[in-house]
């Protein structure tokens, strides 16, 4: 198994490539959390989520940092799971000597419940594709509804098992930023600092967008009300690909799309044939289908619902944040088309109205919302200073 092989691999790399390369390798582990009662009152019999760590927890258990992942991500925020493999999405700011310095901090990142990356061997999650022990078959749409708060509670179980008594920082992009805010509301005494990136409130407008994200899945006949698992059944790949197409374009900016202006794939002429495609359409088709083949449609729907249930246990956004931690660094992208600039300003005003110490930073770049996932390096100095205070 990969988990057993990685330590030996790390040792070999340490001998061959020196300590810097060895420090980049991380091991994917599995947390077995036992029975878990959701915030909605249902019971998940066997909670399992994957996680990874870097650095050492101090004796007091107070130097931990939790990184929460984005909608389509998993725990691979830093390091490499195998020699020569891809680095985690925030590897530019997490590691020895980096802004989140793993010589100083113990950094943890975990797969959420209902993670969409079910076919990925490096993702461990409990969700609709998991086996229901009462029936011996996948839960499908009988899996309990889970909320963003459930993500927090399962992560809290993991942190407790690791001996963490306080978080120096909780941070993450997009869906991970929402989890960070939910953490601040749920455990204000446990969290010292919060850094939500490309995230703000999930208001009714954003709930509506999330419904649009998932709608193509429900329209695919192969979805079959979620009962597509099992031999001889076809997954709703077309609907899932169309869903990913919506998300993919929503998460990018016009500056990124300019490369396709007036471009046509070879052999295509949309001015003459209605079935022919523009270059942007062809790119979206191919990228979205590739993503669909590595994800699960039911998990996508459950992840959407978890986002729609952001801070659902509080009467208002302001009430949720009233008692939260004092120190915040809110990182946004001016060209973000998911969490718009006016929504981020409203978020910051709510924090300041609650008396929080709020710093802000902006990420430039052509990728819009995705600047907060792949473009964090320019914010490294701000993050380093934020942790130093």
GROMACS .gro file of C-alpha atoms in nm:
model
  389
    1UNK     CA    1   0.000   0.000   0.000
    2UNK     CA    2   0.112   0.357  -0.070
    3UNK     CA    3   0.091   0.460   0.297
    4UNK     CA    4   0.342   0.190   0.396
    5UNK     CA    5   0.573   0.263   0.104
    6UNK     CA    6   0.608   0.637   0.155
    7UNK     CA    7   0.833   0.632   0.465
    8UNK     CA    8   1.082   0.404   0.288
    9UNK     CA    9   1.060   0.625  -0.018
   10UNK     CA   10   1.129   0.933   0.193
   11UNK     CA   11   1.436   0.764   0.343
   12UNK     CA   12   1.565   0.674   0.000
   13UNK     CA   13   1.517   1.030  -0.121
   14UNK     CA   14   1.693   1.165   0.184
   15UNK     CA   15   1.997   0.958   0.094
   16UNK     CA   16   1.987   1.040  -0.274
   17UNK     CA   17   1.864   1.396  -0.291
   18UNK     CA   18   1.940   1.551   0.047
   19UNK     CA   19   1.717   1.666   0.331
   20UNK     CA   20   1.533   1.941   0.141
   21UNK     CA   21   1.372   1.692  -0.097
   22UNK     CA   22   1.292   1.452   0.187
   23UNK     CA   23   1.108   1.727   0.374
   24UNK     CA   24   0.871   1.775   0.082
   25UNK     CA   25   0.729   1.423   0.107
   26UNK     CA   26   0.414   1.378   0.312
   27UNK     CA   27   0.221   1.065   0.400
   28UNK     CA   28  -0.152   1.035   0.342
   29UNK     CA   29  -0.312   0.880   0.651
   30UNK     CA   30  -0.664   0.772   0.737
   31UNK     CA   31  -0.856   0.886   1.043
   32UNK     CA   32  -1.109   0.631   1.167
   33UNK     CA   33  -1.358   0.838   1.365
   34UNK     CA   34  -1.617   0.575   1.456
   35UNK     CA   35  -1.987   0.661   1.468
   36UNK     CA   36  -2.070   1.024   1.404
   37UNK     CA   37  -2.398   1.204   1.462
   38UNK     CA   38  -2.453   1.480   1.208
   39UNK     CA   39  -2.576   1.824   1.305
   40UNK     CA   40  -2.905   1.721   1.149
   41UNK     CA   41  -2.939   1.431   1.393
   42UNK     CA   42  -2.860   1.136   1.163
   43UNK     CA   43  -2.587   0.881   1.235
   44UNK     CA   44  -2.296   0.789   1.009
   45UNK     CA   45  -2.180   0.450   1.132
   46UNK     CA   46  -1.815   0.464   1.029
   47UNK     CA   47  -1.650   0.802   0.979
   48UNK     CA   48  -1.334   0.786   0.767
   49UNK     CA   49  -1.143   1.082   0.628
   50UNK     CA   50  -0.793   1.114   0.488
   51UNK     CA   51  -0.541   1.367   0.613
   52UNK     CA   52  -0.179   1.471   0.593
   53UNK     CA   53   0.054   1.662   0.823
   54UNK     CA   54   0.388   1.839   0.814
   55UNK     CA   55   0.597   1.966   1.105
   56UNK     CA   56   0.583   1.871   1.474
   57UNK     CA   57   0.320   1.945   1.735
   58UNK     CA   58   0.468   2.113   2.041
   59UNK     CA   59   0.423   1.973   2.392
   60UNK     CA   60   0.142   2.218   2.466
   61UNK     CA   61  -0.046   2.128   2.147
   62UNK     CA   62  -0.073   2.495   2.051
   63UNK     CA   63   0.136   2.539   1.736
   64UNK     CA   64  -0.109   2.370   1.496
   65UNK     CA   65  -0.243   2.519   1.173
   66UNK     CA   66  -0.541   2.372   0.989
   67UNK     CA   67  -0.569   2.413   0.611
   68UNK     CA   68  -0.917   2.348   0.468
   69UNK     CA   69  -0.957   2.266   0.099
   70UNK     CA   70  -1.161   2.414  -0.184
   71UNK     CA   71  -1.478   2.265  -0.338
   72UNK     CA   72  -1.303   2.027  -0.577
   73UNK     CA   73  -0.988   1.974  -0.369
   74UNK     CA   74  -0.867   1.736  -0.102
   75UNK     CA   75  -0.607   1.736   0.174
   76UNK     CA   76  -0.314   1.774  -0.066
   77UNK     CA   77  -0.243   2.137   0.019
   78UNK     CA   78   0.133   2.098   0.066
   79UNK     CA   79   0.422   1.864   0.002
   80UNK     CA   80   0.434   1.572  -0.239
   81UNK     CA   81   0.270   1.236  -0.189
   82UNK     CA   82   0.533   1.060  -0.399
   83UNK     CA   83   0.873   1.142  -0.544
   84UNK     CA   84   0.833   1.346  -0.859
   85UNK     CA   85   0.459   1.386  -0.797
   86UNK     CA   86   0.275   1.715  -0.804
   87UNK     CA   87   0.309   1.955  -0.514
   88UNK     CA   88   0.008   2.054  -0.307
   89UNK     CA   89  -0.196   2.353  -0.421
   90UNK     CA   90  -0.059   2.584  -0.144
   91UNK     CA   91   0.291   2.437  -0.143
   92UNK     CA   92   0.432   2.781  -0.230
   93UNK     CA   93   0.341   2.907   0.118
   94UNK     CA   94   0.360   2.590   0.333
   95UNK     CA   95   0.682   2.410   0.421
   96UNK     CA   96   1.021   2.457   0.588
   97UNK     CA   97   1.113   2.826   0.586
   98UNK     CA   98   0.799   2.926   0.394
   99UNK     CA   99   0.536   3.174   0.525
  100UNK     CA  100   0.360   2.888   0.704
  101UNK     CA  101   0.687   2.753   0.835
  102UNK     CA  102   0.670   2.383   0.918
  103UNK     CA  103   0.991   2.416   1.120
  104UNK     CA  104   0.773   2.617   1.357
  105UNK     CA  105   0.417   2.497   1.299
  106UNK     CA  106   0.239   2.161   1.283
  107UNK     CA  107   0.022   2.183   0.973
  108UNK     CA  108  -0.279   1.957   0.917
  109UNK     CA  109  -0.508   1.925   0.615
  110UNK     CA  110  -0.795   1.678   0.581
  111UNK     CA  111  -1.039   1.549   0.320
  112UNK     CA  112  -1.392   1.659   0.394
  113UNK     CA  113  -1.697   1.439   0.424
  114UNK     CA  114  -1.873   1.395   0.085
  115UNK     CA  115  -1.551   1.483  -0.096
  116UNK     CA  116  -1.613   1.487  -0.471
  117UNK     CA  117  -1.286   1.308  -0.557
  118UNK     CA  118  -1.413   0.960  -0.474
  119UNK     CA  119  -1.233   0.777  -0.761
  120UNK     CA  120  -0.898   0.926  -0.656
  121UNK     CA  121  -0.687   0.681  -0.457
  122UNK     CA  122  -0.537   0.972  -0.264
  123UNK     CA  123  -0.878   1.083  -0.133
  124UNK     CA  124  -1.044   0.915   0.166
  125UNK     CA  125  -1.393   1.032   0.247
  126UNK     CA  126  -1.729   0.917   0.381
  127UNK     CA  127  -2.022   1.005   0.160
  128UNK     CA  128  -2.290   0.874  -0.076
  129UNK     CA  129  -2.050   0.634  -0.251
  130UNK     CA  130  -1.957   0.472   0.083
  131UNK     CA  131  -2.108   0.138   0.180
  132UNK     CA  132  -2.402   0.156   0.416
  133UNK     CA  133  -2.331  -0.123   0.670
  134UNK     CA  134  -2.705  -0.176   0.719
  135UNK     CA  135  -2.761  -0.268   0.353
  136UNK     CA  136  -2.419  -0.365   0.217
  137UNK     CA  137  -2.474  -0.124  -0.072
  138UNK     CA  138  -2.365   0.235  -0.134
  139UNK     CA  139  -2.570   0.492   0.051
  140UNK     CA  140  -2.640   0.693  -0.267
  141UNK     CA  141  -2.898   0.961  -0.182
  142UNK     CA  142  -2.989   0.799   0.150
  143UNK     CA  143  -2.664   0.936   0.293
  144UNK     CA  144  -2.742   1.195   0.560
  145UNK     CA  145  -2.732   1.561   0.467
  146UNK     CA  146  -2.413   1.717   0.602
  147UNK     CA  147  -2.335   2.084   0.653
  148UNK     CA  148  -2.023   2.295   0.666
  149UNK     CA  149  -2.046   2.262   1.044
  150UNK     CA  150  -2.023   1.883   1.004
  151UNK     CA  151  -1.696   1.934   0.816
  152UNK     CA  152  -1.570   2.133   1.115
  153UNK     CA  153  -1.686   1.875   1.370
  154UNK     CA  154  -1.516   1.586   1.192
  155UNK     CA  155  -1.196   1.790   1.163
  156UNK     CA  156  -1.221   1.869   1.535
  157UNK     CA  157  -1.233   1.496   1.609
  158UNK     CA  158  -0.922   1.447   1.400
  159UNK     CA  159  -0.738   1.733   1.572
  160UNK     CA  160  -0.835   1.601   1.915
  161UNK     CA  161  -0.695   1.260   1.821
  162UNK     CA  162  -0.365   1.427   1.721
  163UNK     CA  163  -0.337   1.611   2.052
  164UNK     CA  164  -0.409   1.959   1.916
  165UNK     CA  165  -0.536   2.193   2.190
  166UNK     CA  166  -0.534   2.520   1.997
  167UNK     CA  167  -0.506   2.637   1.637
  168UNK     CA  168  -0.263   2.919   1.570
  169UNK     CA  169  -0.440   2.962   1.236
  170UNK     CA  170  -0.722   2.812   1.035
  171UNK     CA  171  -0.716   2.898   0.665
  172UNK     CA  172  -0.825   2.783   0.323
  173UNK     CA  173  -0.947   2.896  -0.019
  174UNK     CA  174  -1.311   2.915  -0.134
  175UNK     CA  175  -1.494   2.622   0.028
  176UNK     CA  176  -1.190   2.605   0.258
  177UNK     CA  177  -1.235   2.971   0.343
  178UNK     CA  178  -1.597   2.902   0.433
  179UNK     CA  179  -1.482   2.620   0.660
  180UNK     CA  180  -1.237   2.862   0.823
  181UNK     CA  181  -1.518   3.107   0.897
  182UNK     CA  182  -1.737   2.823   1.028
  183UNK     CA  183  -1.450   2.717   1.254
  184UNK     CA  184  -1.425   3.071   1.392
  185UNK     CA  185  -1.795   3.074   1.475
  186UNK     CA  186  -1.803   2.723   1.623
  187UNK     CA  187  -1.480   2.727   1.828
  188UNK     CA  188  -1.375   3.088   1.895
  189UNK     CA  189  -1.165   2.991   2.196
  190UNK     CA  190  -0.983   2.719   2.004
  191UNK     CA  191  -0.877   2.939   1.709
  192UNK     CA  192  -0.629   3.224   1.740
  193UNK     CA  193  -0.624   3.356   1.382
  194UNK     CA  194  -0.839   3.309   1.071
  195UNK     CA  195  -0.743   3.353   0.706
  196UNK     CA  196  -1.034   3.298   0.467
  197UNK     CA  197  -0.920   3.325   0.106
  198UNK     CA  198  -1.158   3.400  -0.185
  199UNK     CA  199  -1.457   3.348   0.046
  200UNK     CA  200  -1.740   3.552   0.197
  201UNK     CA  201  -2.100   3.490   0.300
  202UNK     CA  202  -2.317   3.235   0.121
  203UNK     CA  203  -2.623   3.451   0.073
  204UNK     CA  204  -2.936   3.366  -0.126
  205UNK     CA  205  -2.770   3.483  -0.449
  206UNK     CA  206  -2.482   3.241  -0.399
  207UNK     CA  207  -2.718   2.962  -0.291
  208UNK     CA  208  -2.889   3.011  -0.628
  209UNK     CA  209  -2.559   2.986  -0.812
  210UNK     CA  210  -2.481   2.663  -0.629
  211UNK     CA  211  -2.813   2.523  -0.747
  212UNK     CA  212  -2.715   2.611  -1.104
  213UNK     CA  213  -2.383   2.431  -1.052
  214UNK     CA  214  -2.554   2.102  -0.974
  215UNK     CA  215  -2.862   2.126  -1.198
  216UNK     CA  216  -2.710   1.943  -1.501
  217UNK     CA  217  -2.649   1.632  -1.289
  218UNK     CA  218  -3.016   1.601  -1.195
  219UNK     CA  219  -3.115   1.641  -1.561
  220UNK     CA  220  -2.897   1.351  -1.677
  221UNK     CA  221  -3.117   1.037  -1.712
  222UNK     CA  222  -2.825   0.823  -1.593
  223UNK     CA  223  -2.831   0.999  -1.257
  224UNK     CA  224  -3.147   0.795  -1.180
  225UNK     CA  225  -3.214   0.979  -0.853
  226UNK     CA  226  -2.861   0.889  -0.744
  227UNK     CA  227  -2.893   0.513  -0.796
  228UNK     CA  228  -2.620   0.470  -1.056
  229UNK     CA  229  -2.370   0.266  -0.852
  230UNK     CA  230  -2.328  -0.101  -0.932
  231UNK     CA  231  -2.243  -0.328  -1.219
  232UNK     CA  232  -2.419  -0.254  -1.547
  233UNK     CA  233  -2.518   0.100  -1.450
  234UNK     CA  234  -2.375   0.407  -1.615
  235UNK     CA  235  -2.268   0.707  -1.411
  236UNK     CA  236  -2.417   1.044  -1.516
  237UNK     CA  237  -2.093   1.158  -1.676
  238UNK     CA  238  -2.256   1.394  -1.922
  239UNK     CA  239  -2.451   1.579  -1.652
  240UNK     CA  240  -2.152   1.585  -1.421
  241UNK     CA  241  -1.930   1.720  -1.699
  242UNK     CA  242  -2.182   1.997  -1.770
  243UNK     CA  243  -2.185   2.078  -1.399
  244UNK     CA  244  -1.806   2.103  -1.394
  245UNK     CA  245  -1.823   2.322  -1.704
  246UNK     CA  246  -2.036   2.574  -1.515
  247UNK     CA  247  -1.801   2.567  -1.217
  248UNK     CA  248  -1.488   2.590  -1.433
  249UNK     CA  249  -1.598   2.902  -1.619
  250UNK     CA  250  -1.749   3.062  -1.307
  251UNK     CA  251  -1.416   3.018  -1.126
  252UNK     CA  252  -1.214   3.193  -1.398
  253UNK     CA  253  -1.196   3.548  -1.528
  254UNK     CA  254  -1.234   3.723  -1.863
  255UNK     CA  255  -0.858   3.790  -1.869
  256UNK     CA  256  -0.794   3.416  -1.872
  257UNK     CA  257  -1.050   3.360  -2.150
  258UNK     CA  258  -0.894   3.620  -2.382
  259UNK     CA  259  -0.658   3.355  -2.515
  260UNK     CA  260  -0.959   3.199  -2.689
  261UNK     CA  261  -1.100   3.521  -2.840
  262UNK     CA  262  -1.202   3.456  -3.202
  263UNK     CA  263  -1.026   3.118  -3.192
  264UNK     CA  264  -1.168   2.813  -3.369
  265UNK     CA  265  -1.050   2.452  -3.336
  266UNK     CA  266  -0.911   2.305  -3.656
  267UNK     CA  267  -1.189   2.199  -3.890
  268UNK     CA  268  -1.460   2.388  -3.702
  269UNK     CA  269  -1.676   2.661  -3.859
  270UNK     CA  270  -1.962   2.766  -3.628
  271UNK     CA  271  -2.070   3.035  -3.878
  272UNK     CA  272  -2.164   2.761  -4.124
  273UNK     CA  273  -2.251   2.457  -3.909
  274UNK     CA  274  -2.458   2.487  -3.592
  275UNK     CA  275  -2.294   2.179  -3.442
  276UNK     CA  276  -1.940   2.315  -3.469
  277UNK     CA  277  -1.766   2.457  -3.163
  278UNK     CA  278  -1.570   2.766  -3.068
  279UNK     CA  279  -1.230   2.715  -2.906
  280UNK     CA  280  -1.355   2.813  -2.560
  281UNK     CA  281  -1.639   2.563  -2.589
  282UNK     CA  282  -1.404   2.286  -2.697
  283UNK     CA  283  -1.165   2.360  -2.409
  284UNK     CA  284  -1.448   2.364  -2.154
  285UNK     CA  285  -1.592   2.038  -2.293
  286UNK     CA  286  -1.260   1.857  -2.265
  287UNK     CA  287  -1.158   1.997  -1.928
  288UNK     CA  288  -1.499   1.932  -1.774
  289UNK     CA  289  -1.524   1.573  -1.901
  290UNK     CA  290  -1.175   1.496  -1.769
  291UNK     CA  291  -1.284   1.630  -1.430
  292UNK     CA  292  -1.608   1.431  -1.441
  293UNK     CA  293  -1.416   1.107  -1.485
  294UNK     CA  294  -1.230   1.165  -1.159
  295UNK     CA  295  -1.525   1.270  -0.942
  296UNK     CA  296  -1.864   1.150  -0.817
  297UNK     CA  297  -2.195   1.311  -0.912
  298UNK     CA  298  -2.378   1.239  -0.586
  299UNK     CA  299  -2.087   1.374  -0.383
  300UNK     CA  300  -2.101   1.690  -0.596
  301UNK     CA  301  -2.467   1.738  -0.497
  302UNK     CA  302  -2.393   1.678  -0.130
  303UNK     CA  303  -2.097   1.919  -0.140
  304UNK     CA  304  -2.323   2.184  -0.292
  305UNK     CA  305  -2.572   2.135  -0.008
  306UNK     CA  306  -2.297   2.161   0.255
  307UNK     CA  307  -2.198   2.495   0.106
  308UNK     CA  308  -2.559   2.613   0.095
  309UNK     CA  309  -2.582   2.528   0.467
  310UNK     CA  310  -2.290   2.757   0.556
  311UNK     CA  311  -2.347   2.903   0.907
  312UNK     CA  312  -2.703   2.771   0.894
  313UNK     CA  313  -2.718   2.732   1.274
  314UNK     CA  314  -2.701   3.108   1.333
  315UNK     CA  315  -2.974   3.371   1.283
  316UNK     CA  316  -2.744   3.589   1.069
  317UNK     CA  317  -2.392   3.622   0.935
  318UNK     CA  318  -2.321   3.897   1.189
  319UNK     CA  319  -2.450   3.686   1.479
  320UNK     CA  320  -2.224   3.396   1.375
  321UNK     CA  321  -1.913   3.614   1.379
  322UNK     CA  322  -1.992   3.823   1.686
  323UNK     CA  323  -1.804   3.597   1.926
  324UNK     CA  324  -1.535   3.470   1.692
  325UNK     CA  325  -1.156   3.513   1.717
  326UNK     CA  326  -1.019   3.867   1.712
  327UNK     CA  327  -0.757   3.839   1.440
  328UNK     CA  328  -0.842   3.802   1.070
  329UNK     CA  329  -0.660   3.825   0.738
  330UNK     CA  330  -0.917   3.832   0.457
  331UNK     CA  331  -0.759   3.756   0.119
  332UNK     CA  332  -0.961   3.825  -0.194
  333UNK     CA  333  -0.916   3.843  -0.571
  334UNK     CA  334  -1.061   4.157  -0.735
  335UNK     CA  335  -1.149   3.958  -1.048
  336UNK     CA  336  -1.324   3.681  -0.852
  337UNK     CA  337  -1.658   3.603  -1.023
  338UNK     CA  338  -1.774   3.365  -0.747
  339UNK     CA  339  -1.730   3.577  -0.433
  340UNK     CA  340  -1.767   3.926  -0.577
  341UNK     CA  341  -1.584   4.231  -0.445
  342UNK     CA  342  -1.896   4.388  -0.290
  343UNK     CA  343  -1.966   4.066  -0.097
  344UNK     CA  344  -1.610   4.063   0.036
  345UNK     CA  345  -1.646   4.428   0.143
  346UNK     CA  346  -1.968   4.341   0.326
  347UNK     CA  347  -1.787   4.053   0.499
  348UNK     CA  348  -1.504   4.280   0.615
  349UNK     CA  349  -1.752   4.540   0.739
  350UNK     CA  350  -1.932   4.275   0.946
  351UNK     CA  351  -1.602   4.170   1.103
  352UNK     CA  352  -1.500   4.526   1.181
  353UNK     CA  353  -1.846   4.602   1.315
  354UNK     CA  354  -1.794   4.314   1.557
  355UNK     CA  355  -1.469   4.474   1.678
  356UNK     CA  356  -1.231   4.231   1.505
  357UNK     CA  357  -0.877   4.319   1.403
  358UNK     CA  358  -0.908   4.277   1.027
  359UNK     CA  359  -0.632   4.295   0.769
  360UNK     CA  360  -0.699   4.255   0.398
  361UNK     CA  361  -0.489   4.149   0.101
  362UNK     CA  362  -0.564   4.114  -0.268
  363UNK     CA  363  -0.440   3.864  -0.524
  364UNK     CA  364  -0.378   3.977  -0.880
  365UNK     CA  365  -0.370   3.751  -1.184
  366UNK     CA  366  -0.579   3.635  -1.478
  367UNK     CA  367  -0.745   3.337  -1.309
  368UNK     CA  368  -1.015   3.513  -1.111
  369UNK     CA  369  -1.142   3.296  -0.827
  370UNK     CA  370  -0.865   3.043  -0.887
  371UNK     CA  371  -0.599   3.300  -0.799
  372UNK     CA  372  -0.671   3.205  -0.437
  373UNK     CA  373  -0.592   2.839  -0.508
  374UNK     CA  374  -0.285   2.855  -0.732
  375UNK     CA  375  -0.165   3.213  -0.688
  376UNK     CA  376  -0.101   3.256  -0.315
  377UNK     CA  377   0.276   3.312  -0.334
  378UNK     CA  378   0.249   3.694  -0.365
  379UNK     CA  379   0.057   3.704  -0.035
  380UNK     CA  380   0.335   3.517   0.144
  381UNK     CA  381   0.491   3.819   0.313
  382UNK     CA  382   0.154   3.939   0.441
  383UNK     CA  383   0.082   3.594   0.579
  384UNK     CA  384   0.423   3.569   0.745
  385UNK     CA  385   0.370   3.905   0.915
  386UNK     CA  386   0.017   3.809   1.019
  387UNK     CA  387   0.147   3.497   1.192
  388UNK     CA  388   0.427   3.692   1.359
  389UNK     CA  389   0.188   3.929   1.538
   0.00000   0.00000   0.00000
